[in-house]
mmCIF file of C-alpha atoms and ligand atoms in Angstrom:
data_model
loop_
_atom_site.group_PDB
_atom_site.id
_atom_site.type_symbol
_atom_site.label_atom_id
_atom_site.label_comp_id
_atom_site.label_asym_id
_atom_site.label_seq_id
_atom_site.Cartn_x
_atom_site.Cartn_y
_atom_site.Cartn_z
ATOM 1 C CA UNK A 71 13.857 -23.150 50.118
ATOM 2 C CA UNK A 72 12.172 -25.878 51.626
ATOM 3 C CA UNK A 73 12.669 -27.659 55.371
ATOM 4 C CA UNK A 74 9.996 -28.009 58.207
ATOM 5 C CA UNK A 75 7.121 -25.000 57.886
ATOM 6 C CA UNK A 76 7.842 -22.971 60.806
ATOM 7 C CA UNK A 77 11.119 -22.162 62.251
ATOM 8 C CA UNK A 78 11.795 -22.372 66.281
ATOM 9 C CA UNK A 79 12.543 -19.035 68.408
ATOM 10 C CA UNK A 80 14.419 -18.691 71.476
ATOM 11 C CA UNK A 81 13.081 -16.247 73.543
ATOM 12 C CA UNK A 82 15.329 -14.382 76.109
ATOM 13 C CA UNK A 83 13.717 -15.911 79.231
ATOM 14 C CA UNK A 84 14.169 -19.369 77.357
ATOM 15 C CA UNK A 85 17.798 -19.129 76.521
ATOM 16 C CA UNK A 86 18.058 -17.463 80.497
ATOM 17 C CA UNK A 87 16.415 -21.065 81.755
ATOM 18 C CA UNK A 88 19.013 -23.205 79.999
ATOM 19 C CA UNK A 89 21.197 -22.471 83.153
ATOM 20 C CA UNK A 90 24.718 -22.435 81.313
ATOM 21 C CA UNK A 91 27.288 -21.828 83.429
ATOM 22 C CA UNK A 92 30.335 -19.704 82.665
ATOM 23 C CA UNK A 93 32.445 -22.415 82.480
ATOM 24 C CA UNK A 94 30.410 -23.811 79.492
ATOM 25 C CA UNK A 95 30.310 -20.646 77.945
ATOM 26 C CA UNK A 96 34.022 -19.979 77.836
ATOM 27 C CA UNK A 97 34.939 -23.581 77.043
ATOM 28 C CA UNK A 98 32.826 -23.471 73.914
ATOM 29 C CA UNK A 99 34.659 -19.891 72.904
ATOM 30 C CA UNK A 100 37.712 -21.382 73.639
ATOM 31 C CA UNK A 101 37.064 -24.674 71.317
ATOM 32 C CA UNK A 102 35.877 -22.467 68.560
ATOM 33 C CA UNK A 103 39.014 -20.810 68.352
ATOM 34 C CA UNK A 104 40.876 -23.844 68.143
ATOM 35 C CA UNK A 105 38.779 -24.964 65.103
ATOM 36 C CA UNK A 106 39.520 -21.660 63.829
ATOM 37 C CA UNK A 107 43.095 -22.017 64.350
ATOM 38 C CA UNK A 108 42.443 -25.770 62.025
ATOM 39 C CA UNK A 109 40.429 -23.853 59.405
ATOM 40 C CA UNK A 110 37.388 -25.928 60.928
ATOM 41 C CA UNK A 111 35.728 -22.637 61.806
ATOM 42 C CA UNK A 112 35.367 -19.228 60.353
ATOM 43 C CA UNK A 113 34.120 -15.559 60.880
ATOM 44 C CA UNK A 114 34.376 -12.862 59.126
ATOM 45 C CA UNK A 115 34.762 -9.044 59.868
ATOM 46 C CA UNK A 116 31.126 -6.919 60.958
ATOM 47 C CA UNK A 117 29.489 -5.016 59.154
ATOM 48 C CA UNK A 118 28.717 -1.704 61.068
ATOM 49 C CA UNK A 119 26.425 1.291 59.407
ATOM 50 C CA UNK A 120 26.815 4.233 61.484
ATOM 51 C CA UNK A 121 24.453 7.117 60.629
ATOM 52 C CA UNK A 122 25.643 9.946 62.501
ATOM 53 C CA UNK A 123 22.788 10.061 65.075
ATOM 54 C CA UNK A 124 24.471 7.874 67.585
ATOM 55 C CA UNK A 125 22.744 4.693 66.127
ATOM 56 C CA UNK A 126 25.357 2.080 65.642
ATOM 57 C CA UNK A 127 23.971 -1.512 63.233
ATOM 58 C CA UNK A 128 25.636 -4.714 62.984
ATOM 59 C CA UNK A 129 26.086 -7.755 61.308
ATOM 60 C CA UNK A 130 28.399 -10.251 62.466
ATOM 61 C CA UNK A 131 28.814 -14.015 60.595
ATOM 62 C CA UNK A 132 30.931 -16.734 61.430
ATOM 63 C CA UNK A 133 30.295 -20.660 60.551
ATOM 64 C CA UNK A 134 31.438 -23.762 61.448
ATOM 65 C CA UNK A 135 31.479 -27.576 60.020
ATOM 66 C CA UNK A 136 31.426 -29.549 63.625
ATOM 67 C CA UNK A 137 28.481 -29.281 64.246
ATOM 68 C CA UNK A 138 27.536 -27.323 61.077
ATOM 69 C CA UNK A 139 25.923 -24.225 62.308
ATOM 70 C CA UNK A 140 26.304 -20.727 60.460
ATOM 71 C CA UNK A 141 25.140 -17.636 62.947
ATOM 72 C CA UNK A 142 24.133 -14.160 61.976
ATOM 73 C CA UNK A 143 23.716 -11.794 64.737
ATOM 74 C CA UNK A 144 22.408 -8.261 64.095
ATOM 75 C CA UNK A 145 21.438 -6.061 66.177
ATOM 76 C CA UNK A 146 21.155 -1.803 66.596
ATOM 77 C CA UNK A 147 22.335 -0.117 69.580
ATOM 78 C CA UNK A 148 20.428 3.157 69.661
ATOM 79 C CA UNK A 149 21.221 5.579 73.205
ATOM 80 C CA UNK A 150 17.804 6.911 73.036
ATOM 81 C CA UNK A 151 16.305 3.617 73.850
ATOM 82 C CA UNK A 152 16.344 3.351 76.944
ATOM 83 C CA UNK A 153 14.215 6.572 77.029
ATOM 84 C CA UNK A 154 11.551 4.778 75.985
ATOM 85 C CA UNK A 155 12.414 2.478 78.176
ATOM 86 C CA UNK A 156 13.957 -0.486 75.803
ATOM 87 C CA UNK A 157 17.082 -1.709 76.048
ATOM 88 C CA UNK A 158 20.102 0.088 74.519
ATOM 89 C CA UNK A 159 20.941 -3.080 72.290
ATOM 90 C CA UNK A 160 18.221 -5.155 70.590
ATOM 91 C CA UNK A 161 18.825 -7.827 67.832
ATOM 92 C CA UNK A 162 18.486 -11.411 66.747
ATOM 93 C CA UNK A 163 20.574 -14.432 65.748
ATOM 94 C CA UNK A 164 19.683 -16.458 62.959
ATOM 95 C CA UNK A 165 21.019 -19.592 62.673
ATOM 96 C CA UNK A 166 21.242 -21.502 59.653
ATOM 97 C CA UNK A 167 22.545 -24.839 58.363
ATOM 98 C CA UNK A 168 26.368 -24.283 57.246
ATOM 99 C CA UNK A 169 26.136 -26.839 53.952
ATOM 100 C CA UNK A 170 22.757 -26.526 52.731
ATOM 101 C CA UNK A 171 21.850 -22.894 53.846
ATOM 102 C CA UNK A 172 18.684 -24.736 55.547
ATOM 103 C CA UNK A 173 17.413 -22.431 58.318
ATOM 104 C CA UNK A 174 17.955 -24.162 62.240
ATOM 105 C CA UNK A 175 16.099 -21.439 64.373
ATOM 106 C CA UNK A 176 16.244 -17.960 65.541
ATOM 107 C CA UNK A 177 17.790 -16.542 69.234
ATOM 108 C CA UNK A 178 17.020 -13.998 71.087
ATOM 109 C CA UNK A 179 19.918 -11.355 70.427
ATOM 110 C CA UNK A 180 20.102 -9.672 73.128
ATOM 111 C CA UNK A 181 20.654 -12.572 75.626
ATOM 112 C CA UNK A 182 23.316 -14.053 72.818
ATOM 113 C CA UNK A 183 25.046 -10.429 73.048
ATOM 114 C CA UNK A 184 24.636 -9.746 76.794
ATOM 115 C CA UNK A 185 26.318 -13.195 78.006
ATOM 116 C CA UNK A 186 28.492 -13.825 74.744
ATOM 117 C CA UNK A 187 30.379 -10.826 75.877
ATOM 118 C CA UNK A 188 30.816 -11.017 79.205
ATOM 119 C CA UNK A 189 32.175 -15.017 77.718
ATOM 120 C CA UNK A 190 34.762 -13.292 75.775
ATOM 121 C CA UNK A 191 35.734 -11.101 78.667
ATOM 122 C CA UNK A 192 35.814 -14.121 81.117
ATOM 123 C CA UNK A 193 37.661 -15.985 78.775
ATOM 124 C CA UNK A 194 40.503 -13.241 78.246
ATOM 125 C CA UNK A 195 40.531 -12.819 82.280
ATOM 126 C CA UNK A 196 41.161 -16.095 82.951
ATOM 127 C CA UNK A 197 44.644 -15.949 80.891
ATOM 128 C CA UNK A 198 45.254 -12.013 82.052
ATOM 129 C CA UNK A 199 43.765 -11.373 85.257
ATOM 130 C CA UNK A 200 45.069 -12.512 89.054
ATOM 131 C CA UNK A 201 43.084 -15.697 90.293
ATOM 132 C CA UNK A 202 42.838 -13.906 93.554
ATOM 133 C CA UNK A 203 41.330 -10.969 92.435
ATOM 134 C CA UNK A 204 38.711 -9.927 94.612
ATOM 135 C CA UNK A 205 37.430 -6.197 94.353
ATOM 136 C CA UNK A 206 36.095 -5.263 90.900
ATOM 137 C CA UNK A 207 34.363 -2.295 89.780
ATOM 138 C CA UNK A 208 31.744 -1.395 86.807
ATOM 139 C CA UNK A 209 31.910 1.801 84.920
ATOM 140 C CA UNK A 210 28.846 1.867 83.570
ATOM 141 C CA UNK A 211 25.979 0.190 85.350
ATOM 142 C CA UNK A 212 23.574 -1.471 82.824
ATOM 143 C CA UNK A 213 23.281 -5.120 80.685
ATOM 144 C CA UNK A 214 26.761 -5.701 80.520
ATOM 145 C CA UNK A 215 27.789 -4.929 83.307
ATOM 146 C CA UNK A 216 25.029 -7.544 84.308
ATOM 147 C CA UNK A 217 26.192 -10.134 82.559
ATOM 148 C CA UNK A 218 30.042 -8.961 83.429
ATOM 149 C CA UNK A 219 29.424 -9.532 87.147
ATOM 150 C CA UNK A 220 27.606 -12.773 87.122
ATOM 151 C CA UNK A 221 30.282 -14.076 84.903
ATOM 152 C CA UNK A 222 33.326 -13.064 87.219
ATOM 153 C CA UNK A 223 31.634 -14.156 90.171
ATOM 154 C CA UNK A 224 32.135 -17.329 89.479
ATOM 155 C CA UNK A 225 35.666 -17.064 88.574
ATOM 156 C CA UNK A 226 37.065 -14.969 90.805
ATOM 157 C CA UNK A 227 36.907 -15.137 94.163
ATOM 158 C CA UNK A 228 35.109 -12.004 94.557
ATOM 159 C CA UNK A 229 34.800 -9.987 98.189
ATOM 160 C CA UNK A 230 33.550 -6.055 96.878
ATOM 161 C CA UNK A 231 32.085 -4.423 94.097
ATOM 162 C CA UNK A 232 32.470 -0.608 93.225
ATOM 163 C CA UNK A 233 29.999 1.074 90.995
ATOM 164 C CA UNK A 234 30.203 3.486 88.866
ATOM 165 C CA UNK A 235 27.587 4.791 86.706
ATOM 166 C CA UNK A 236 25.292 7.316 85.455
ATOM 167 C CA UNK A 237 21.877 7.310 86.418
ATOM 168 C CA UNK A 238 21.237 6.311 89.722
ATOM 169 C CA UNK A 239 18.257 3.443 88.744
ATOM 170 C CA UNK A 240 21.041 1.642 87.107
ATOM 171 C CA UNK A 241 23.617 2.006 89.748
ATOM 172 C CA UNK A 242 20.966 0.617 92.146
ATOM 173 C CA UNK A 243 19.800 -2.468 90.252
ATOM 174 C CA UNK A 244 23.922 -3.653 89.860
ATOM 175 C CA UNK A 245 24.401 -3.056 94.082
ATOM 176 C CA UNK A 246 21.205 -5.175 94.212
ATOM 177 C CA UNK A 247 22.302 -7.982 91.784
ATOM 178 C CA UNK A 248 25.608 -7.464 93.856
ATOM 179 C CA UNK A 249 23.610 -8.429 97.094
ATOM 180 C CA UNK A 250 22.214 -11.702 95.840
ATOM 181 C CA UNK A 251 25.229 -12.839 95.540
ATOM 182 C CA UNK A 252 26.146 -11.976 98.599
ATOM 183 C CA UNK A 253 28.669 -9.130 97.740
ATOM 184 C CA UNK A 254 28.516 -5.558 99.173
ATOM 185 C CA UNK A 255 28.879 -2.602 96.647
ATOM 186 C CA UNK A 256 29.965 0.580 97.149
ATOM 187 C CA UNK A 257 28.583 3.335 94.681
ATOM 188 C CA UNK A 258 31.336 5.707 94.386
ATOM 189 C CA UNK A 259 31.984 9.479 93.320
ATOM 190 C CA UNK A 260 33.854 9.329 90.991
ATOM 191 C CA UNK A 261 35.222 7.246 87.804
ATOM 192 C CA UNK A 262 38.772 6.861 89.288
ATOM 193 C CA UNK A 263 37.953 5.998 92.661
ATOM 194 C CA UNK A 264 36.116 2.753 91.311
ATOM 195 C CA UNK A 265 39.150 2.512 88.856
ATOM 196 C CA UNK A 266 42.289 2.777 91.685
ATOM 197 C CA UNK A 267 40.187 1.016 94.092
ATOM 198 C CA UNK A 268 40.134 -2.332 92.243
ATOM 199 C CA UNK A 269 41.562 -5.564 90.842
ATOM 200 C CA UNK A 270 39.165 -5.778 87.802
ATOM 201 C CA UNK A 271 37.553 -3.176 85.814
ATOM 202 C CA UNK A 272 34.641 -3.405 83.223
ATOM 203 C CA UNK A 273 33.749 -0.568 81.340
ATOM 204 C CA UNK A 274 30.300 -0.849 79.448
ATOM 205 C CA UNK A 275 29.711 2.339 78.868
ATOM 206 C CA UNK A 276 26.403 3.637 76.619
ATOM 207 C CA UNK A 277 27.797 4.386 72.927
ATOM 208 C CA UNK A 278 26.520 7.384 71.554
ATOM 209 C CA UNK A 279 28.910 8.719 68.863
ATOM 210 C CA UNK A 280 29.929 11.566 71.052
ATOM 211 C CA UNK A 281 31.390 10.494 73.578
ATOM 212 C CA UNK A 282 34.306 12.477 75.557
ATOM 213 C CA UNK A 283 36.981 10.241 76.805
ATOM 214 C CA UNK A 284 37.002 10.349 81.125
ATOM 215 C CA UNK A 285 39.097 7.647 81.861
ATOM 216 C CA UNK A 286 42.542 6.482 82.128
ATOM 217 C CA UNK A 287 44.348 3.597 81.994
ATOM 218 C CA UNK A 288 47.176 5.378 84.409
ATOM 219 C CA UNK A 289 44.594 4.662 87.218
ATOM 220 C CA UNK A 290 44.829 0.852 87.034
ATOM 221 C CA UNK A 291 46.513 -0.336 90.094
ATOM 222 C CA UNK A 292 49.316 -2.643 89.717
ATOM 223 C CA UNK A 293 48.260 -6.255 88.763
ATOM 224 C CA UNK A 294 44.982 -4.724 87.526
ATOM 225 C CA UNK A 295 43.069 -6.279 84.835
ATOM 226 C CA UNK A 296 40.357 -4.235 82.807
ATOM 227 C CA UNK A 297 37.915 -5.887 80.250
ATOM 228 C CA UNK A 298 36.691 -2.783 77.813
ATOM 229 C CA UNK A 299 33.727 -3.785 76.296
ATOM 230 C CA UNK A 300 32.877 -0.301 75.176
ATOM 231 C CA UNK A 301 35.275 -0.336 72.177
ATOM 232 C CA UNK A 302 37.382 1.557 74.183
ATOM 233 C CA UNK A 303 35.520 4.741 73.795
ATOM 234 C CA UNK A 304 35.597 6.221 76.926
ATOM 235 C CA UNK A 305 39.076 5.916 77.427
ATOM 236 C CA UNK A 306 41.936 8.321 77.097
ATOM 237 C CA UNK A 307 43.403 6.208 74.009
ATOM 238 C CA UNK A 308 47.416 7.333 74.664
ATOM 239 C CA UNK A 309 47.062 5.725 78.291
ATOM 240 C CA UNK A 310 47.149 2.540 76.931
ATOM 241 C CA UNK A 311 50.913 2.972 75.837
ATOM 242 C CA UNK A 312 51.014 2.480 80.517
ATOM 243 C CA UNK A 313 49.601 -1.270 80.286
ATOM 244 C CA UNK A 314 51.863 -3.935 80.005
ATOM 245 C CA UNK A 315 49.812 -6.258 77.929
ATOM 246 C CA UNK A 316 46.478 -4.951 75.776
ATOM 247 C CA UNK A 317 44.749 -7.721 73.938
ATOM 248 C CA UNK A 318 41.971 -7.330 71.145
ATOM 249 C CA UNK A 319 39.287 -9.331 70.073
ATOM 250 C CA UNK A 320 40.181 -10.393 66.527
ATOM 251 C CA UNK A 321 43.395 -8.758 64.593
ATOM 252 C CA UNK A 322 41.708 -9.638 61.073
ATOM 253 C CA UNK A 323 38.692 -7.663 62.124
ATOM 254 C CA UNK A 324 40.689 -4.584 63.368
ATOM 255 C CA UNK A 325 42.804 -4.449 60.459
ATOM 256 C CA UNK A 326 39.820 -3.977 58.155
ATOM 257 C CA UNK A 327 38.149 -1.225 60.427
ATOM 258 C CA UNK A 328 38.188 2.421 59.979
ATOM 259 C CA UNK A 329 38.103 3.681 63.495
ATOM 260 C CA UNK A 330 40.641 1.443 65.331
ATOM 261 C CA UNK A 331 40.639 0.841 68.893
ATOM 262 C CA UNK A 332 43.890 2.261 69.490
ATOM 263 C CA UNK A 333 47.470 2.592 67.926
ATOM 264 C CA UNK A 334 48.256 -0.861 66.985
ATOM 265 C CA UNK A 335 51.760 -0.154 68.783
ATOM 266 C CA UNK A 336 50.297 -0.825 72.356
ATOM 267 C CA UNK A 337 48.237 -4.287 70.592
ATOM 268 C CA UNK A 338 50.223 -7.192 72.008
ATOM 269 C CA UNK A 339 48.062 -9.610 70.346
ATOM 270 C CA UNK A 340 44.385 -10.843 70.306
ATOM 271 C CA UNK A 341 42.452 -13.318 71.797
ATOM 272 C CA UNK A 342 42.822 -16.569 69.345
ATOM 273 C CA UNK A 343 46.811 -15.842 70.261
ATOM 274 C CA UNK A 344 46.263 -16.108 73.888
ATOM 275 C CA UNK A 345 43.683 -18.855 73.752
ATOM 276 C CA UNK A 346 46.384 -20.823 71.598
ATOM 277 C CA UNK A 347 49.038 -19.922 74.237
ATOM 278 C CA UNK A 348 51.176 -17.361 71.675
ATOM 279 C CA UNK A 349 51.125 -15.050 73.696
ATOM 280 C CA UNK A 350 51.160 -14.714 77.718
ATOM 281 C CA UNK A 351 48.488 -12.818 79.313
ATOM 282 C CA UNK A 352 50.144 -11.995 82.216
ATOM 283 C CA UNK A 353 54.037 -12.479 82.914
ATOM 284 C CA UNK A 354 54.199 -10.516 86.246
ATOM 285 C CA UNK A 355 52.028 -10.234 89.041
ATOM 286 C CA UNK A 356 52.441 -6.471 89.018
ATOM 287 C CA UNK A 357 51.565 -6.323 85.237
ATOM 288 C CA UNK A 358 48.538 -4.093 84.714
ATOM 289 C CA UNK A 359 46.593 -5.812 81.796
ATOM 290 C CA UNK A 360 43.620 -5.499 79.441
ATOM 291 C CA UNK A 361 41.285 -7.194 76.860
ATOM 292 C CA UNK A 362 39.784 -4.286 74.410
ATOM 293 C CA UNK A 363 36.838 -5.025 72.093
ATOM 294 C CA UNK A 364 34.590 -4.538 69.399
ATOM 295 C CA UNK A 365 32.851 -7.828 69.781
ATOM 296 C CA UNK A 366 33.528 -10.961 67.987
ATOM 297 C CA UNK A 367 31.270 -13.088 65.676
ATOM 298 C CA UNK A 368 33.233 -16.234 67.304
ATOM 299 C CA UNK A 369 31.839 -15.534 70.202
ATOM 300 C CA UNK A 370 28.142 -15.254 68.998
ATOM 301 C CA UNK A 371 28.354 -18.706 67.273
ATOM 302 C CA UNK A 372 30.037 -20.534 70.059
ATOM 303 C CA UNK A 373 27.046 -20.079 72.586
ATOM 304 C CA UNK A 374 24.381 -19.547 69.784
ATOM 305 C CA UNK A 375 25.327 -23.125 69.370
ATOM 306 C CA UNK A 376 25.718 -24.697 72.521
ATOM 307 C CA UNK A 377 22.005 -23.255 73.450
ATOM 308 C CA UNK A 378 20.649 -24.924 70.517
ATOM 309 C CA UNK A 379 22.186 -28.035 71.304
ATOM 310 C CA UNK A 380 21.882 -27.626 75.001
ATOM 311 C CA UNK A 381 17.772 -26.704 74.243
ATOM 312 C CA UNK A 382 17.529 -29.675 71.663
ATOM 313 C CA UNK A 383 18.755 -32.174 74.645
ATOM 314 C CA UNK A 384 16.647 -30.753 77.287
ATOM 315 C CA UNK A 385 13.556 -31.314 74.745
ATOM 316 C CA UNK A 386 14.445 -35.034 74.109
HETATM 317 N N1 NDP B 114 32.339 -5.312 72.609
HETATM 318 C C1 NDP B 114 31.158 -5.898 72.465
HETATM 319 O O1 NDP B 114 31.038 -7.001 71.918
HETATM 320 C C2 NDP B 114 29.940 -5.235 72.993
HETATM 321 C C3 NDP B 114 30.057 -3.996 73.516
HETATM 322 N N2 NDP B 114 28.989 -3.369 74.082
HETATM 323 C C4 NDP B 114 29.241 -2.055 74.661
HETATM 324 O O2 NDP B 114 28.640 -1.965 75.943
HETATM 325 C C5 NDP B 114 27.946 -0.735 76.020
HETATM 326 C C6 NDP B 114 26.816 -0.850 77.011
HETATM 327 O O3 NDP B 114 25.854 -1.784 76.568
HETATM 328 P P1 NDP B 114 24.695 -2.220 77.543
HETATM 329 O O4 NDP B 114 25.268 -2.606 78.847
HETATM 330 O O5 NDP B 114 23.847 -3.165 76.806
HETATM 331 O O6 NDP B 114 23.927 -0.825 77.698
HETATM 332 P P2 NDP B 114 23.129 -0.276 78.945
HETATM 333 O O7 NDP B 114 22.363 0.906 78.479
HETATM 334 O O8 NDP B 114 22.378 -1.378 79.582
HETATM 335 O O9 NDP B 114 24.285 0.181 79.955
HETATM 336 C C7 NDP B 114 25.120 1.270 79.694
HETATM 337 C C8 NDP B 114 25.424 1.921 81.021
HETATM 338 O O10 NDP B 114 26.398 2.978 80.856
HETATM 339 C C9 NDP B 114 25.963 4.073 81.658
HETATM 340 N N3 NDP B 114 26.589 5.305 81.219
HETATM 341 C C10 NDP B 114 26.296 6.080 80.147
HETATM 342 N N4 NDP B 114 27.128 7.145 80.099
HETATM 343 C C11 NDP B 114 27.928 7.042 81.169
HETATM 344 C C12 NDP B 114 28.981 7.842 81.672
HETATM 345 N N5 NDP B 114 29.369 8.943 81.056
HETATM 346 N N6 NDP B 114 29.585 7.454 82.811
HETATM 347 C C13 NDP B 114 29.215 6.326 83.448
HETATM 348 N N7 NDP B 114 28.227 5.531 83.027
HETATM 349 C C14 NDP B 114 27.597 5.889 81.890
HETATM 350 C C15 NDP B 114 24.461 4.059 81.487
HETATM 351 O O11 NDP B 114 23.853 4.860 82.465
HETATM 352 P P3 NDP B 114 22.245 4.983 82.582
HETATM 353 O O12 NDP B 114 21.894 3.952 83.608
HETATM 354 O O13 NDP B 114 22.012 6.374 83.005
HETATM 355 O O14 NDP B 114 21.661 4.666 81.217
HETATM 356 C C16 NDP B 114 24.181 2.569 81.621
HETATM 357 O O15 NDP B 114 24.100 2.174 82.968
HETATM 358 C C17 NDP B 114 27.509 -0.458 74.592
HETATM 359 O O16 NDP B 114 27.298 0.924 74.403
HETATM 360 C C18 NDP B 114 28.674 -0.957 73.783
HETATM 361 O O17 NDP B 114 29.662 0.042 73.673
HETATM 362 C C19 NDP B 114 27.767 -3.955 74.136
HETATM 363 C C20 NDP B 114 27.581 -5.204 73.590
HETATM 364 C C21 NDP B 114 28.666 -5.943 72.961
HETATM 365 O O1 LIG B 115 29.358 -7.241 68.816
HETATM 366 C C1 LIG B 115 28.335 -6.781 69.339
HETATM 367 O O2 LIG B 115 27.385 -7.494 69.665
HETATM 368 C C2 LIG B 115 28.258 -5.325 69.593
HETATM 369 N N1 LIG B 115 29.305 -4.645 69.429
HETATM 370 C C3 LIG B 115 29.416 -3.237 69.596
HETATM 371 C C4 LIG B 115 28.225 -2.624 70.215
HETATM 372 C C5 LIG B 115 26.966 -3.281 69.875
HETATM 373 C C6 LIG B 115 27.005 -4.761 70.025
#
């Protein structure tokens, strides 16, 4: 291999100071999936080792020509983390040139994951969820649900938050983020009082291998729309078959997984399908919708590549 002797890194507080905005972030997933549709763009399905301990590893790829940029995310999500007070999810992006295999520079992962997901979510909401949507709750308190509410808070016009959590340091630090930016929360007692009591649901709940399903879809208040980020683990699977439309990430991926996210009989499509306008994301307002996920290596390359390019220009 040869190329320049040292290889740049993007540290989390870097990436932070590039000041996307949501809109960036969800145009760029958006594009991608259009040069996917051309076979200009490509991922393929992660690779997850699962040990049995509640660790869960990852590698996700995808590549494109325009610009031509090949990411590799991996991280490993381990619930006794934040114990020892790390975050659940740490990892790294490596980016590489997609003809010559030349390395471009290395991300921060855990930025890339924390705001590439809350992208995808944004990006499915703005097909599937109401535009007036205004109370939205978080089951599950902690970097997603971080990243979830400063996304939607800039595309929905957003009046309450309800909270929903475990420990209570958590639950504290979302109300707070909630209050610089200007929205009261309410921290309530219960998983289905956030659920029933709002317009837009994120669950981000910590995966450890074991977890007992506590909530239901049944809750969902007509014209709801829920982004599950948590693979759907939490979630009484059967209530799906009450939603009117459930969307996935990526239908390639699922089909090649072992543990799917649910019966592929309540799957109305995924997200390439609704981006391309195949399917609708919402036909009535009453329709109670959601976007379920595993994560998807589109996602990871779009804004690994727009913060290269975005740092690149700021250097010039
Ligand atoms: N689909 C995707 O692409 C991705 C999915 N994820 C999913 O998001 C999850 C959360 O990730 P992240 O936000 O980084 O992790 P965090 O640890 O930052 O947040 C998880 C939150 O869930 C809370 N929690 C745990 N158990 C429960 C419970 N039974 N009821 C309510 N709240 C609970 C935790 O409480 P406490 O404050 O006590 O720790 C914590 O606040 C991951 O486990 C993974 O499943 C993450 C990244 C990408
Ligand atoms: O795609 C990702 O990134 C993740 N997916 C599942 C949980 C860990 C991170």
């Amino acid at each position: 291999m040869s190329a320049s002797t040292s290889i740049p890194y993007f540290s989390e507080d870097q990436l932070a100071g590039l000041g996307l905005t949501t809109h960036e972030v969800i145009n760029r997933i958006e594009t991608l999936i259009l040069s996917g549709d051309k076979q200009q763009a490509w991922s393929a399905p992660k690779a997850v080792i699962q040990p049995g301990d509640g660790r869960y590893m990852m590698v996700a790829l995808a590549a494109a020509d325009d610009p031509s940029v090949l990411a590799v995310k991996t991280v490993v999500l381990n619930p006794r983390n934040p114990e020892q007070g790390l975050p659940l999810i740490n990892g790294l992006v490596t980016l590489l040139d997609s003809h010559s295999g030349l390395p471009i520079a290395i991300l921060d992962g855990n930025w890339i994951t924390a705001v590439r997901t809350a992208g995808l979510s944004a990006t499915a909401a703005r097909h599937m969820a109401k535009n007036d949507a205004s109370v939205i709750a978080f089951i599950g308190c902690g970097v997603q649900a971080n990243s979830h509410l400063q996304a939607f808070s800039t595309l929905f016009p957003l009046e309450k938050v309800l909270l929903f959590g475990r420990g209570a340091v958590n639950i504290e630090r979302l109300g707070d983020k909630a209050a610089e930016l200007s929205l009261p929360s309410v921290a309530c007692d219960s998983a289905e009082e956030a659920v029933t009591g709002a317009d837009i649901v994120i669950s981000s709940v910590t995966h450890t291998g074991d977890v007992t399903p506590f909530l239901d879809a049944n809750w969902l208040k007509p014209g709801a729309f829920a982004a599950i980020t948590d693979l759907a683990v939490p979630w009484g699977k059967e209530s799906f078959s009450a939603l009117d439309q459930v969307v996935i990430d990526d239908l390639v991926q699922e089909a090649a997984m072992p543990n799917k996210l649910m019966s592929p009989d309540y799957v109305t499509g995924d997200l390439s399908q609704l981006v391309l306008g195949k399917i609708k994301g919402r036909n009535l307002d009453s329709d109670r919708n959601a976007f379920v996920f595993r994560g998807h290596a589109m996602g990871d390359l779009a804004l690994s590549t727009l913060v290269y390019q975005r740092a690149l220009m700021m250097s010039d």
